[in-house]
mmCIF file of C-alpha atoms in Angstrom:
data_model
loop_
_atom_site.group_PDB
_atom_site.id
_atom_site.type_symbol
_atom_site.label_atom_id
_atom_site.label_comp_id
_atom_site.label_asym_id
_atom_site.label_seq_id
_atom_site.Cartn_x
_atom_site.Cartn_y
_atom_site.Cartn_z
ATOM 1 C CA MET A 23 12.193 13.747 -5.858
ATOM 2 C CA LEU A 24 9.472 13.131 -4.405
ATOM 3 C CA ARG A 25 10.236 11.845 -0.259
ATOM 4 C CA ALA A 26 7.225 9.262 0.474
ATOM 5 C CA LEU A 27 5.213 8.859 3.505
ATOM 6 C CA ALA A 28 2.845 5.509 3.359
ATOM 7 C CA VAL A 29 0.271 5.383 6.300
ATOM 8 C CA ASP A 30 -1.857 1.643 6.030
ATOM 9 C CA ASP A 31 -2.955 -0.459 9.601
ATOM 10 C CA GLU A 32 -2.485 -3.605 7.111
ATOM 11 C CA LYS A 33 1.086 -4.634 7.163
ATOM 12 C CA PRO A 34 0.939 -6.060 3.949
ATOM 13 C CA SER A 35 -1.026 -3.406 2.431
ATOM 14 C CA LEU A 36 1.675 -1.191 3.445
ATOM 15 C CA GLU A 37 4.718 -2.908 2.396
ATOM 16 C CA GLU A 38 3.054 -3.644 -1.307
ATOM 17 C CA LEU A 39 2.631 0.292 -1.088
ATOM 18 C CA LEU A 40 6.302 1.258 -0.448
ATOM 19 C CA TYR A 41 7.176 -1.523 -2.944
ATOM 20 C CA LEU A 42 5.307 0.440 -5.856
ATOM 21 C CA LEU A 43 6.196 3.615 -4.409
ATOM 22 C CA LYS A 44 10.190 3.715 -4.437
ATOM 23 C CA ALA A 45 9.515 1.438 -7.442
ATOM 24 C CA ASP A 46 8.830 4.795 -9.132
ATOM 25 C CA PRO A 47 11.466 6.663 -10.481
ATOM 26 C CA ARG A 48 10.068 9.665 -9.230
ATOM 27 C CA VAL A 49 10.066 9.363 -5.619
ATOM 28 C CA GLY A 50 12.917 9.663 -3.702
ATOM 29 C CA SER A 51 12.261 8.104 -0.433
ATOM 30 C CA ALA A 52 9.283 6.044 0.883
ATOM 31 C CA GLU A 53 9.064 5.511 4.722
ATOM 32 C CA GLY A 54 5.896 3.717 6.243
ATOM 33 C CA ALA A 55 3.844 4.114 9.431
ATOM 34 C CA GLY A 56 1.386 1.409 10.515
ATOM 35 C CA ASP A 57 -1.375 3.649 12.352
ATOM 36 C CA ALA A 58 -2.741 7.767 12.256
ATOM 37 C CA THR A 59 -0.978 8.595 15.372
ATOM 38 C CA GLU A 60 2.461 7.498 14.181
ATOM 39 C CA ALA A 61 2.603 9.277 10.679
ATOM 40 C CA LEU A 62 1.191 12.293 12.784
ATOM 41 C CA ARG A 63 4.585 12.308 14.685
ATOM 42 C CA ARG A 64 7.211 11.714 11.611
ATOM 43 C CA ILE A 65 5.011 14.322 9.632
ATOM 44 C CA ASN A 66 5.544 16.546 13.556
ATOM 45 C CA ARG A 67 9.089 16.629 12.880
ATOM 46 C CA ALA A 68 9.804 16.821 8.551
ATOM 47 C CA LEU A 69 7.560 19.923 9.305
ATOM 48 C CA GLU A 70 10.192 21.278 11.565
ATOM 49 C CA SER A 71 12.401 20.504 9.810
ATOM 50 C CA GLY A 72 11.547 22.489 6.810
ATOM 51 C CA PRO A 73 10.959 22.069 3.308
ATOM 52 C CA ASP A 74 14.160 21.974 2.401
ATOM 53 C CA GLY A 75 15.532 19.611 5.973
ATOM 54 C CA PRO A 76 16.672 15.782 6.226
ATOM 55 C CA GLU A 77 13.067 14.973 7.717
ATOM 56 C CA ALA A 78 10.957 16.650 5.106
ATOM 57 C CA ILE A 79 8.432 14.784 3.757
ATOM 58 C CA ASP A 80 6.471 16.379 0.084
ATOM 59 C CA VAL A 81 3.165 13.312 0.245
ATOM 60 C CA VAL A 82 1.471 11.101 2.585
ATOM 61 C CA PHE A 83 -0.485 7.921 0.977
ATOM 62 C CA LEU A 84 -3.320 8.236 3.222
ATOM 63 C CA ASP A 85 -5.487 4.560 3.693
ATOM 64 C CA ILE A 86 -8.808 5.556 5.529
ATOM 65 C CA HIS A 87 -9.915 3.040 7.697
ATOM 66 C CA MET A 88 -7.570 2.517 10.169
ATOM 67 C CA ALA A 89 -8.070 2.078 13.705
ATOM 68 C CA GLY A 90 -7.477 5.089 16.007
ATOM 69 C CA LEU A 91 -7.243 8.244 14.241
ATOM 70 C CA ASP A 92 -8.671 7.885 10.540
ATOM 71 C CA GLY A 93 -7.566 8.959 7.756
ATOM 72 C CA LEU A 94 -9.810 11.946 7.049
ATOM 73 C CA ASP A 95 -9.280 12.650 10.647
ATOM 74 C CA LEU A 96 -6.100 13.152 9.470
ATOM 75 C CA ALA A 97 -5.966 14.858 7.209
ATOM 76 C CA ARG A 98 -8.555 17.622 8.808
ATOM 77 C CA LEU A 99 -5.448 17.762 11.050
ATOM 78 C CA LEU A 100 -3.492 18.814 8.139
ATOM 79 C CA THR A 101 -5.132 21.191 7.135
ATOM 80 C CA GLY A 102 -4.586 23.396 9.924
ATOM 81 C CA PHE A 103 -0.421 23.668 9.388
ATOM 82 C CA ALA A 104 1.032 26.107 7.279
ATOM 83 C CA ARG A 105 2.567 24.233 4.313
ATOM 84 C CA PRO A 106 1.497 20.086 5.307
ATOM 85 C CA PRO A 107 2.729 17.602 2.961
ATOM 86 C CA LEU A 108 -0.048 17.112 -0.383
ATOM 87 C CA VAL A 109 -2.645 13.631 0.598
ATOM 88 C CA VAL A 110 -3.031 10.903 -1.624
ATOM 89 C CA PHE A 111 -6.038 8.723 -0.622
ATOM 90 C CA VAL A 112 -5.170 5.333 -0.651
ATOM 91 C CA THR A 113 -8.344 3.264 -0.216
ATOM 92 C CA ALA A 114 -10.733 0.126 -0.756
ATOM 93 C CA HIS A 115 -13.751 1.994 0.344
ATOM 94 C CA GLU A 116 -15.397 4.524 -2.795
ATOM 95 C CA GLY A 117 -17.015 6.547 -0.578
ATOM 96 C CA PHE A 118 -15.151 9.237 0.594
ATOM 97 C CA ALA A 119 -14.293 10.679 -2.276
ATOM 98 C CA VAL A 120 -16.143 13.865 -2.085
ATOM 99 C CA GLN A 121 -14.540 14.071 0.977
ATOM 100 C CA ALA A 122 -11.389 13.580 0.397
ATOM 101 C CA PHE A 123 -10.924 16.066 -2.181
ATOM 102 C CA ASP A 124 -13.344 18.019 -0.032
ATOM 103 C CA LEU A 125 -9.947 17.885 2.013
ATOM 104 C CA LYS A 126 -7.782 18.825 -1.114
ATOM 105 C CA ALA A 127 -6.641 15.395 -2.039
ATOM 106 C CA VAL A 128 -4.059 15.243 -4.568
ATOM 107 C CA ASP A 129 -5.708 11.731 -5.615
ATOM 108 C CA TYR A 130 -7.960 8.975 -4.825
ATOM 109 C CA VAL A 131 -6.314 5.223 -5.451
ATOM 110 C CA LEU A 132 -8.955 2.550 -4.863
ATOM 111 C CA LYS A 133 -6.829 -0.863 -3.856
ATOM 112 C CA PRO A 134 -6.196 -3.134 -5.004
ATOM 113 C CA VAL A 135 -3.147 -0.584 -6.128
ATOM 114 C CA ARG A 136 -2.702 -0.452 -10.118
ATOM 115 C CA ARG A 137 1.366 0.353 -11.063
ATOM 116 C CA GLU A 138 0.097 2.395 -13.370
ATOM 117 C CA ARG A 139 -2.993 3.980 -11.746
ATOM 118 C CA LEU A 140 -0.521 4.867 -8.423
ATOM 119 C CA ALA A 141 1.877 6.011 -10.722
ATOM 120 C CA GLU A 142 -0.414 8.960 -11.985
ATOM 121 C CA ALA A 143 -1.062 9.848 -8.907
ATOM 122 C CA ILE A 144 3.052 10.069 -8.020
ATOM 123 C CA ARG A 145 2.554 12.292 -11.602
ATOM 124 C CA ARG A 146 0.371 15.114 -9.831
ATOM 125 C CA ALA A 147 1.761 15.219 -6.843
ATOM 126 C CA ALA A 148 5.209 15.776 -8.586
ATOM 127 C CA GLN A 149 3.687 18.637 -10.973
ATOM 128 C CA LEU A 150 1.578 19.885 -7.540
ATOM 129 C CA ARG A 151 4.938 19.887 -4.827
ATOM 130 C CA ASP A 152 7.044 21.593 -8.096
ATOM 131 C CA THR A 153 4.372 24.123 -8.376
ATOM 132 C CA ALA A 154 4.019 24.902 -4.968
ATOM 133 C CA THR A 155 7.881 25.171 -4.279
ATOM 134 C CA ALA A 156 8.292 27.715 -7.185
ATOM 135 C CA THR A 157 5.509 30.201 -5.367
ATOM 136 C CA ALA A 158 5.537 29.598 -2.098
ATOM 137 C CA PRO A 159 7.521 32.605 -0.015
ATOM 138 C CA PRO A 160 10.251 31.321 2.134
ATOM 139 C CA ILE A 161 8.720 29.765 6.192
ATOM 140 C CA PRO A 162 10.408 31.895 8.708
ATOM 141 C CA VAL A 163 13.127 30.101 10.634
ATOM 142 C CA HIS A 164 11.625 30.527 14.057
ATOM 143 C CA GLU A 165 8.187 29.107 12.570
ATOM 144 C CA PRO A 166 6.346 27.660 15.776
ATOM 145 C CA ASP A 167 6.094 23.955 16.971
ATOM 146 C CA PRO A 168 2.522 22.461 15.988
ATOM 147 C CA ASP A 169 0.490 23.700 18.783
ATOM 148 C CA GLN A 170 -0.896 19.936 19.672
ATOM 149 C CA ILE A 171 1.013 16.429 20.746
ATOM 150 C CA PRO A 172 -0.925 13.251 20.226
ATOM 151 C CA VAL A 173 -1.768 11.342 23.191
ATOM 152 C CA GLU A 174 -2.536 7.629 23.538
ATOM 153 C CA LEU A 175 -5.944 7.114 26.846
ATOM 154 C CA GLY A 176 -7.743 3.543 26.249
ATOM 155 C CA GLY A 177 -7.563 2.937 22.990
ATOM 156 C CA VAL A 178 -8.197 6.506 21.512
ATOM 157 C CA THR A 179 -6.528 8.902 20.239
ATOM 158 C CA ARG A 180 -6.311 13.016 22.222
ATOM 159 C CA PHE A 181 -4.208 16.082 21.581
ATOM 160 C CA VAL A 182 -2.811 18.070 24.714
ATOM 161 C CA ALA A 183 -2.506 21.377 23.775
ATOM 162 C CA VAL A 184 1.687 21.901 24.376
ATOM 163 C CA ASP A 185 0.346 25.666 26.300
ATOM 164 C CA ASP A 186 -2.115 23.732 28.746
ATOM 165 C CA ILE A 187 1.754 21.757 29.311
ATOM 166 C CA THR A 188 3.145 22.692 33.353
ATOM 167 C CA HIS A 189 6.097 20.179 32.989
ATOM 168 C CA VAL A 190 7.206 16.978 31.574
ATOM 169 C CA GLU A 191 9.070 14.590 33.841
ATOM 170 C CA ALA A 192 11.529 11.709 31.828
ATOM 171 C CA GLN A 193 10.444 7.887 33.016
ATOM 172 C CA GLY A 194 12.950 5.690 30.079
ATOM 173 C CA ASP A 195 12.647 6.722 26.683
ATOM 174 C CA TYR A 196 8.720 8.121 27.672
ATOM 175 C CA ALA A 197 7.863 11.646 28.988
ATOM 176 C CA ARG A 198 5.269 11.826 30.374
ATOM 177 C CA LEU A 199 3.466 15.157 30.145
ATOM 178 C CA HIS A 200 1.462 17.343 32.977
ATOM 179 C CA THR A 201 -1.264 19.098 32.232
ATOM 180 C CA PRO A 202 -3.935 20.486 35.621
ATOM 181 C CA GLN A 203 -6.035 18.255 34.762
ATOM 182 C CA GLY A 204 -4.128 15.079 34.654
ATOM 183 C CA SER A 205 -1.411 12.923 32.897
ATOM 184 C CA HIS A 206 -0.245 11.462 29.935
ATOM 185 C CA LEU A 207 2.373 9.242 29.006
ATOM 186 C CA VAL A 208 4.190 9.169 25.478
ATOM 187 C CA ARG A 209 6.876 7.894 24.040
ATOM 188 C CA ILE A 210 9.283 10.544 23.217
ATOM 189 C CA PRO A 211 12.546 11.060 24.758
ATOM 190 C CA LEU A 212 12.692 14.001 26.893
ATOM 191 C CA SER A 213 15.746 15.125 25.034
ATOM 192 C CA THR A 214 13.452 15.455 22.038
ATOM 193 C CA LEU A 215 10.859 17.538 23.868
ATOM 194 C CA GLU A 216 13.532 19.561 24.745
ATOM 195 C CA GLU A 217 15.101 20.170 21.740
ATOM 196 C CA ARG A 218 11.810 20.513 20.141
ATOM 197 C CA TRP A 219 9.414 22.908 22.885
ATOM 198 C CA ARG A 220 12.853 25.215 23.828
ATOM 199 C CA ALA A 221 11.085 27.947 21.556
ATOM 200 C CA ARG A 222 7.531 27.864 23.632
ATOM 201 C CA GLY A 223 9.612 28.844 26.912
ATOM 202 C CA PHE A 224 10.662 25.050 28.240
ATOM 203 C CA VAL A 225 13.706 24.450 29.975
ATOM 204 C CA ARG A 226 15.032 22.025 31.442
ATOM 205 C CA ILE A 227 15.728 21.720 35.534
ATOM 206 C CA HIS A 228 17.496 18.122 36.450
ATOM 207 C CA ARG A 229 17.979 15.770 33.937
ATOM 208 C CA ARG A 230 14.365 14.259 35.151
ATOM 209 C CA HIS A 231 12.133 17.584 34.246
ATOM 210 C CA LEU A 232 11.162 20.077 32.258
ATOM 211 C CA VAL A 233 9.289 23.255 32.924
ATOM 212 C CA ALA A 234 7.210 25.354 30.956
ATOM 213 C CA LEU A 235 8.492 29.158 32.124
ATOM 214 C CA ARG A 236 4.591 30.413 32.085
ATOM 215 C CA HIS A 237 3.796 28.444 34.638
ATOM 216 C CA VAL A 238 5.970 28.145 37.512
ATOM 217 C CA GLY A 239 4.873 30.273 39.931
ATOM 218 C CA GLU A 240 7.764 30.745 42.663
ATOM 219 C CA LEU A 241 11.507 29.836 42.394
ATOM 220 C CA ARG A 242 12.183 29.000 45.812
ATOM 221 C CA LEU A 243 15.634 29.643 47.831
ATOM 222 C CA ASP A 244 16.509 26.476 51.306
ATOM 223 C CA ALA A 245 19.839 25.780 52.620
ATOM 224 C CA GLY A 246 21.719 26.271 49.110
ATOM 225 C CA THR A 247 19.157 24.128 47.193
ATOM 226 C CA VAL A 248 16.564 25.854 44.602
ATOM 227 C CA SER A 249 13.279 24.399 43.600
ATOM 228 C CA VAL A 250 10.234 25.719 41.878
ATOM 229 C CA LEU A 251 6.695 25.683 42.602
ATOM 230 C CA VAL A 252 4.176 24.215 39.088
ATOM 231 C CA GLY A 253 0.958 24.451 40.267
ATOM 232 C CA PRO A 254 0.753 23.104 43.182
ATOM 233 C CA VAL A 255 4.003 20.544 42.847
ATOM 234 C CA GLU A 256 7.653 21.780 43.767
ATOM 235 C CA LEU A 257 10.113 20.103 41.784
ATOM 236 C CA GLN A 258 13.777 20.466 42.891
ATOM 237 C CA VAL A 259 16.532 22.077 40.652
ATOM 238 C CA SER A 260 19.625 20.796 39.554
ATOM 239 C CA ARG A 261 22.389 22.923 40.862
ATOM 240 C CA ARG A 262 24.045 23.008 37.095
ATOM 241 C CA HIS A 263 20.225 24.376 35.544
ATOM 242 C CA ALA A 264 19.762 26.646 38.751
ATOM 243 C CA ARG A 265 21.117 30.527 37.544
ATOM 244 C CA GLU A 266 20.302 29.548 33.485
ATOM 245 C CA LEU A 267 16.581 28.961 35.026
ATOM 246 C CA ARG A 268 16.863 31.995 37.613
ATOM 247 C CA ASP A 269 18.187 33.625 34.250
ATOM 248 C CA LEU A 270 15.402 32.762 31.664
ATOM 249 C CA LEU A 271 12.429 33.849 34.731
ATOM 250 C CA MET A 272 14.346 37.311 35.796
ATOM 251 C CA ARG A 273 14.315 38.214 31.498
ATOM 252 C CA ARG A 274 9.808 37.152 30.863
ATOM 253 C CA THR A 275 8.943 38.713 34.049
ATOM 254 C CA THR A 276 11.013 42.165 33.348
ATOM 255 C CA GLY A 277 10.723 42.239 29.745
#
């Protein structure tokens, strides 16, 4: 059974596509995303979950013309992953077929979507998924998280390298990512980033802060209080996290 993600910034088109996907007996689950940035976040979770995990996605049914990051941009980003989901373009425009197949799209379905035409795209995706599952080597459980995180800036989607992030600050249901070039607000709880980036050297030092160990320049002890210097910024370390942080920093410097 295929696990599908449909991406379209026009709500009626998205709802129609989801209805048709769920009606096909080869589709086990179908979710929707209203733009490419939301879809990328969902795909990131799928890749972290692994091909057999509860968040896995087999195929993305992707519109091309969308505000901000468009479907072709998203498909290009997916080609950089070790085992990305399959892509089927679903669009009202005929003129992008060559670009779509250059990006190894499974199929190119024109709107308005006919049930039988979509069924053929689903058949192709299911066949390719089954072939890939039978021949692909297992993915190591220690595979790192994707190297970039999308952020919105003035209506433009940009991608911040995780390695450039010095520390993260909780702001309600949001998190502010700090880099030497500036800061960016993302709608992801701090607890989610803590779990997602633990393997990349991010550690909780306070209920409001994560720091990247690679960017910690100093550990300061003063009258029973502990703080760290991250670039020019000094951050307080809570008592419950102080010993773990010190041990991690010592192990990092001694190898």
